[in-house]
Tab-separated table of C-alpha atoms and ligand atoms in Angstrom:
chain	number	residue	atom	x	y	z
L	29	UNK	CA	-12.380	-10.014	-13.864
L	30	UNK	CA	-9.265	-10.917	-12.194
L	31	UNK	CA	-8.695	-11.971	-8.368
L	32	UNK	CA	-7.471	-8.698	-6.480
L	33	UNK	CA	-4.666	-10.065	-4.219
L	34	UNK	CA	-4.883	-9.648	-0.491
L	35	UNK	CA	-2.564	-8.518	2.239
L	36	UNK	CA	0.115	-9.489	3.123
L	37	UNK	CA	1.611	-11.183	-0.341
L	38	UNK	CA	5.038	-10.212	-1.328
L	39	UNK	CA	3.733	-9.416	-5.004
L	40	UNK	CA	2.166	-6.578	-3.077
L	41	UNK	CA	5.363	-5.158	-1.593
L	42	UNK	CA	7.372	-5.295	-5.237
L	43	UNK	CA	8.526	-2.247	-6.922
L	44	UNK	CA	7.222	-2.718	-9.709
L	45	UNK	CA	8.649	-2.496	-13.874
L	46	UNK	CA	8.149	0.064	-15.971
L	47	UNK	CA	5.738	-0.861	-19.290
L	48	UNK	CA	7.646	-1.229	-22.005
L	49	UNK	CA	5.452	-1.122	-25.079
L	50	UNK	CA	1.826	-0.146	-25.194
L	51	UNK	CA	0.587	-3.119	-27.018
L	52	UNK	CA	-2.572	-5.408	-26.633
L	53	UNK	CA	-1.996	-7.104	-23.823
L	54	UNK	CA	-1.314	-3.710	-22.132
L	55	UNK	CA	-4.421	-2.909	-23.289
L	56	UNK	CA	-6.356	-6.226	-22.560
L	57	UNK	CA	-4.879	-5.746	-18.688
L	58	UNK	CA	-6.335	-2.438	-18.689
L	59	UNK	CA	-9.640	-3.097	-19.289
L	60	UNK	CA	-9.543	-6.355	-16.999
L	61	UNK	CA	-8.657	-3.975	-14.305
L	62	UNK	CA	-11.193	-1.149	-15.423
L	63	UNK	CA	-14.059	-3.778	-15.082
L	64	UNK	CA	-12.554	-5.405	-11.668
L	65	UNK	CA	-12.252	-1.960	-10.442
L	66	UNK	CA	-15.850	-0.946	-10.923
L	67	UNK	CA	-16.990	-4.820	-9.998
L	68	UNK	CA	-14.984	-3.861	-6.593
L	69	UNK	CA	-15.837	-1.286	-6.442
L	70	UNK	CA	-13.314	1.128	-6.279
L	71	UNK	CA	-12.510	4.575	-7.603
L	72	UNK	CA	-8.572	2.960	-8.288
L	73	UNK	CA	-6.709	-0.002	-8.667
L	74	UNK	CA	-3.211	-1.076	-9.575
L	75	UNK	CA	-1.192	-3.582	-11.693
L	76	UNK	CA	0.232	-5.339	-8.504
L	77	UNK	CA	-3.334	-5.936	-6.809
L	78	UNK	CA	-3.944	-8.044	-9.823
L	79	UNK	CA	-0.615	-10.057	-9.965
L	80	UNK	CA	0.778	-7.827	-12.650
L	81	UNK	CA	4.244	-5.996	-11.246
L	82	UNK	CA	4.432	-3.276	-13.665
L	83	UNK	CA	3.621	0.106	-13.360
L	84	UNK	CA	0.610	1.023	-14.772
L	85	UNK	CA	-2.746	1.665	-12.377
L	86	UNK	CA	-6.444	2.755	-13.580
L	87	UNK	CA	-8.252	5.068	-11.819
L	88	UNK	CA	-12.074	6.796	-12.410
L	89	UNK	CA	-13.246	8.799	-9.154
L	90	UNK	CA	-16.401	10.434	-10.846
L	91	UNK	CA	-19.404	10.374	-8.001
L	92	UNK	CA	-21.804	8.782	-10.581
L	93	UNK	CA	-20.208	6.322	-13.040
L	94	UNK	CA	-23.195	5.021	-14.362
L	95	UNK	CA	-24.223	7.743	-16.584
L	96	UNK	CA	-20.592	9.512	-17.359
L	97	UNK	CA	-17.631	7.222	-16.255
L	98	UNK	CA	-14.117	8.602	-16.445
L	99	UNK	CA	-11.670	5.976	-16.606
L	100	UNK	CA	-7.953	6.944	-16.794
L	101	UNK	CA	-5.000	4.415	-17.641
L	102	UNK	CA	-1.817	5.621	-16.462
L	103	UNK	CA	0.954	4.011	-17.471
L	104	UNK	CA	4.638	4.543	-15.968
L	105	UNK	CA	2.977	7.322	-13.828
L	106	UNK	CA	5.436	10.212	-12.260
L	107	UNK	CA	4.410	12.712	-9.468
L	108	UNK	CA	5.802	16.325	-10.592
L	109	UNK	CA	5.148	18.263	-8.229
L	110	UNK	CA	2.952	18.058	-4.645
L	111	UNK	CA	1.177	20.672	-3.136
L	112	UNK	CA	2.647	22.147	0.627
L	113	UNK	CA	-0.889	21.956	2.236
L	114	UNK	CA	-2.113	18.410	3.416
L	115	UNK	CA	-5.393	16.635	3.533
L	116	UNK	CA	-5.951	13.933	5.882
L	117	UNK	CA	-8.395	11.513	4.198
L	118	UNK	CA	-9.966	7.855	5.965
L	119	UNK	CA	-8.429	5.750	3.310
L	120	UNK	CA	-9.406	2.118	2.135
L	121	UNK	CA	-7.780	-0.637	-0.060
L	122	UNK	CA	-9.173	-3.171	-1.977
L	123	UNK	CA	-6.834	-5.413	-1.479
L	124	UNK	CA	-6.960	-4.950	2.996
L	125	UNK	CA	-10.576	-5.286	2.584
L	126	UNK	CA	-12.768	-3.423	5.391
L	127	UNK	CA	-9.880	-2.109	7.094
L	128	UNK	CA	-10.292	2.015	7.267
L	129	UNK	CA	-7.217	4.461	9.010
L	130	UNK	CA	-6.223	8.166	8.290
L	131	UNK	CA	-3.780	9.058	5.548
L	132	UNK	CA	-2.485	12.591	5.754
L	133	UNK	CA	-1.078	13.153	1.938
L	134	UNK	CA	-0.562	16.522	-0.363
L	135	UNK	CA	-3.971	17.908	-1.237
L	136	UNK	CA	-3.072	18.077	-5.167
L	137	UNK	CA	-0.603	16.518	-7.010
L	138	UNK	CA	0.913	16.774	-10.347
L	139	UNK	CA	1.655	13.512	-12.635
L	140	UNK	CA	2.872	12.735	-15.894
L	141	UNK	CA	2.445	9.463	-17.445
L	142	UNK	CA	2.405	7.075	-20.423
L	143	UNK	CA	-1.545	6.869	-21.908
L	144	UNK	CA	-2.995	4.322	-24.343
L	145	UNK	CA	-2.716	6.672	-26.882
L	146	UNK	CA	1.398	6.302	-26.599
L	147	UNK	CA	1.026	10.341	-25.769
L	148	UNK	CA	2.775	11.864	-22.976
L	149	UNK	CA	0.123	13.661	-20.605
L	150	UNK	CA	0.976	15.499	-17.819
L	151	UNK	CA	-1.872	16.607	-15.464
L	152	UNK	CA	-3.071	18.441	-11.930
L	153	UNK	CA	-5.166	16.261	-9.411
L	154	UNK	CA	-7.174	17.595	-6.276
L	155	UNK	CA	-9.405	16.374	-4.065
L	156	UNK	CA	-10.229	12.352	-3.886
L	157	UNK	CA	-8.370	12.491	-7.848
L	158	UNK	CA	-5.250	13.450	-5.961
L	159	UNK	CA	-5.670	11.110	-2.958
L	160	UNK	CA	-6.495	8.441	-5.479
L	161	UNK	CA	-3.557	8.688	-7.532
L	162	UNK	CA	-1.150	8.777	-4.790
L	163	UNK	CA	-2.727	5.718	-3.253
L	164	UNK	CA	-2.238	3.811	-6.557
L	165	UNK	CA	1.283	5.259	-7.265
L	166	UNK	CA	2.513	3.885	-4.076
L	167	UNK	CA	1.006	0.739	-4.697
L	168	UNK	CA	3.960	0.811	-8.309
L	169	UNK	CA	6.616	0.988	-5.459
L	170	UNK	CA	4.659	-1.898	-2.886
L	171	UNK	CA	3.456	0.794	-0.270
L	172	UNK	CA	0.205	0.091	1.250
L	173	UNK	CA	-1.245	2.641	2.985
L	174	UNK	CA	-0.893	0.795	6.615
L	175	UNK	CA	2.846	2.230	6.110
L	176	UNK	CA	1.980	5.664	6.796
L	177	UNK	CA	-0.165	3.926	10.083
L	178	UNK	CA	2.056	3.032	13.374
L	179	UNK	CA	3.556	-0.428	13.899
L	180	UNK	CA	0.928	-1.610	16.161
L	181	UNK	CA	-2.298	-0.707	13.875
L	182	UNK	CA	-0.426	-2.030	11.156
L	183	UNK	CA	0.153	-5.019	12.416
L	184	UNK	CA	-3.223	-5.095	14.010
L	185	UNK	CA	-4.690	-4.917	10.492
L	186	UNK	CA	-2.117	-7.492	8.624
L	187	UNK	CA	-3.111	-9.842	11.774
L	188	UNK	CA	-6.859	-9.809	10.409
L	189	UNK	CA	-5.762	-9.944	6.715
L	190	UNK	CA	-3.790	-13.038	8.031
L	191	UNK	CA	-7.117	-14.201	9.670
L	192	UNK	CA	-9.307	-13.725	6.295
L	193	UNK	CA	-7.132	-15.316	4.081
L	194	UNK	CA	-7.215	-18.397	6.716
L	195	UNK	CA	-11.063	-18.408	6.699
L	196	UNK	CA	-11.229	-17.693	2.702
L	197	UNK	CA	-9.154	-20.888	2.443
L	198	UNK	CA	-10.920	-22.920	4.737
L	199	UNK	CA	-13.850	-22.315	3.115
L	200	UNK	CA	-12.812	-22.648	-1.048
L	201	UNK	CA	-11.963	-26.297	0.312
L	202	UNK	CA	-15.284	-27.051	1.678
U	319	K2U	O1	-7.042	-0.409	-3.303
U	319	K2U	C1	-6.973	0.493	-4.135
U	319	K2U	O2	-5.929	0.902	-4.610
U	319	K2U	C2	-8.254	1.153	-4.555
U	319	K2U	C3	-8.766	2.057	-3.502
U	319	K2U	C4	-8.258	3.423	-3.898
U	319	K2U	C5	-8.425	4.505	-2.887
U	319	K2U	C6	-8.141	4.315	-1.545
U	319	K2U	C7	-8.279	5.360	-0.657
U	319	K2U	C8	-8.708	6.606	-1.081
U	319	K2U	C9	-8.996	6.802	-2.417
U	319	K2U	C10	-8.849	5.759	-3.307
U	319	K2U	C11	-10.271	1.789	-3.503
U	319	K2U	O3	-10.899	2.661	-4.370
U	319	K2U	S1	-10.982	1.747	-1.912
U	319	K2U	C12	-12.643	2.054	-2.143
U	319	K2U	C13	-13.005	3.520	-2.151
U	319	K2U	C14	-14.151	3.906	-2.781
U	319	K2U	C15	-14.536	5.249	-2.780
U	319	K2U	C16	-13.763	6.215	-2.135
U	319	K2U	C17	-12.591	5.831	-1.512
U	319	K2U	C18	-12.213	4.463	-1.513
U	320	ZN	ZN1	-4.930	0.119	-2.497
């Protein structure tokens, strides 16, 4: 597993580099974040919330991933095309832990992207699948989703990531 960074860090607010090659170590950071995500757990996570700044995020939304997981690796992802209509969804972040707000975002979305298999794929997304990938993709460019929130909220919520990340140090040195 690897440590999931935590607001505010500047690694977080990086656009980040496209992948070059899809070699092993590609493929080695891809599973690290596959098993971090479900450890989380989440339904995504991105390069940058692991340290890495290039642009590559997994993702696996299924309701029940115990019995049929469906991980997807998407590597130097694109959006295509959005939808007009909207959803408004109560969106999280692994690495603002426990902080919830509304996110209104297109209710599908098309991306093409890079896989493992060095194939171009090119793909339609709705419901938390398209909410999902969106959240990750702006995580490739360092937007969190407190950037869609007002200044106030958004500061209200990087004052009590400032406050964790106080306590989590305090602590590690006890
Ligand atoms: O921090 C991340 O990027 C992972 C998020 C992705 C996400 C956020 C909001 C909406 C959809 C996906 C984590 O998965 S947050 C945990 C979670 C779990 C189930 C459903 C929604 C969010
Ligand atoms: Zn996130």
């Amino acid at each position: 597993l690897r440590p999931i960074l935590i607001h505010p860090d500047p690694r977080l607010k990086k656009h980040c580099d496209p992948v070059v090659t899809v070699d092993d170590e590609i493929r080695k950071l891809a599973d690290d974040m596959l098993a971090t995500m479900y450890d989380a757990p989440g339904v995504g996570l991105a390069a940058p919330q692991v340290g890495v700044l290039k642009r590559l995020f997994v993702m696996d939304c299924v309701k029940d991933k115990a019995t049929a997981p469906a991980p997807m690796v998407m590597l130097n992802p694109e959006v295509t095309w959005t939808s007009e209509e909207t959803n408004v969804y109560e969106e999280g972040c692994l690495s603002i832990p426990d902080q919830y707000a509304e996110v209104t975002r297109p209710r599908e979305v098309r991306m093409r992207w890079l896989g493992l298999d060095g194939q171009i794929h090119e793909e339609q997304f709705d419901g938390l699948w398209a909410t999902c990938a969106q959240h990750e993709n702006d995580h490739l460019d360092g937007k969190l989703f407190i950037d869609y929130l007002g200044p106030l909220k958004r500061q209200m919520i990087t004052r009590k990531m400032e406050k964790l990340k106080r306590e989590r140090a305090r602590a590690a040195k006890d």
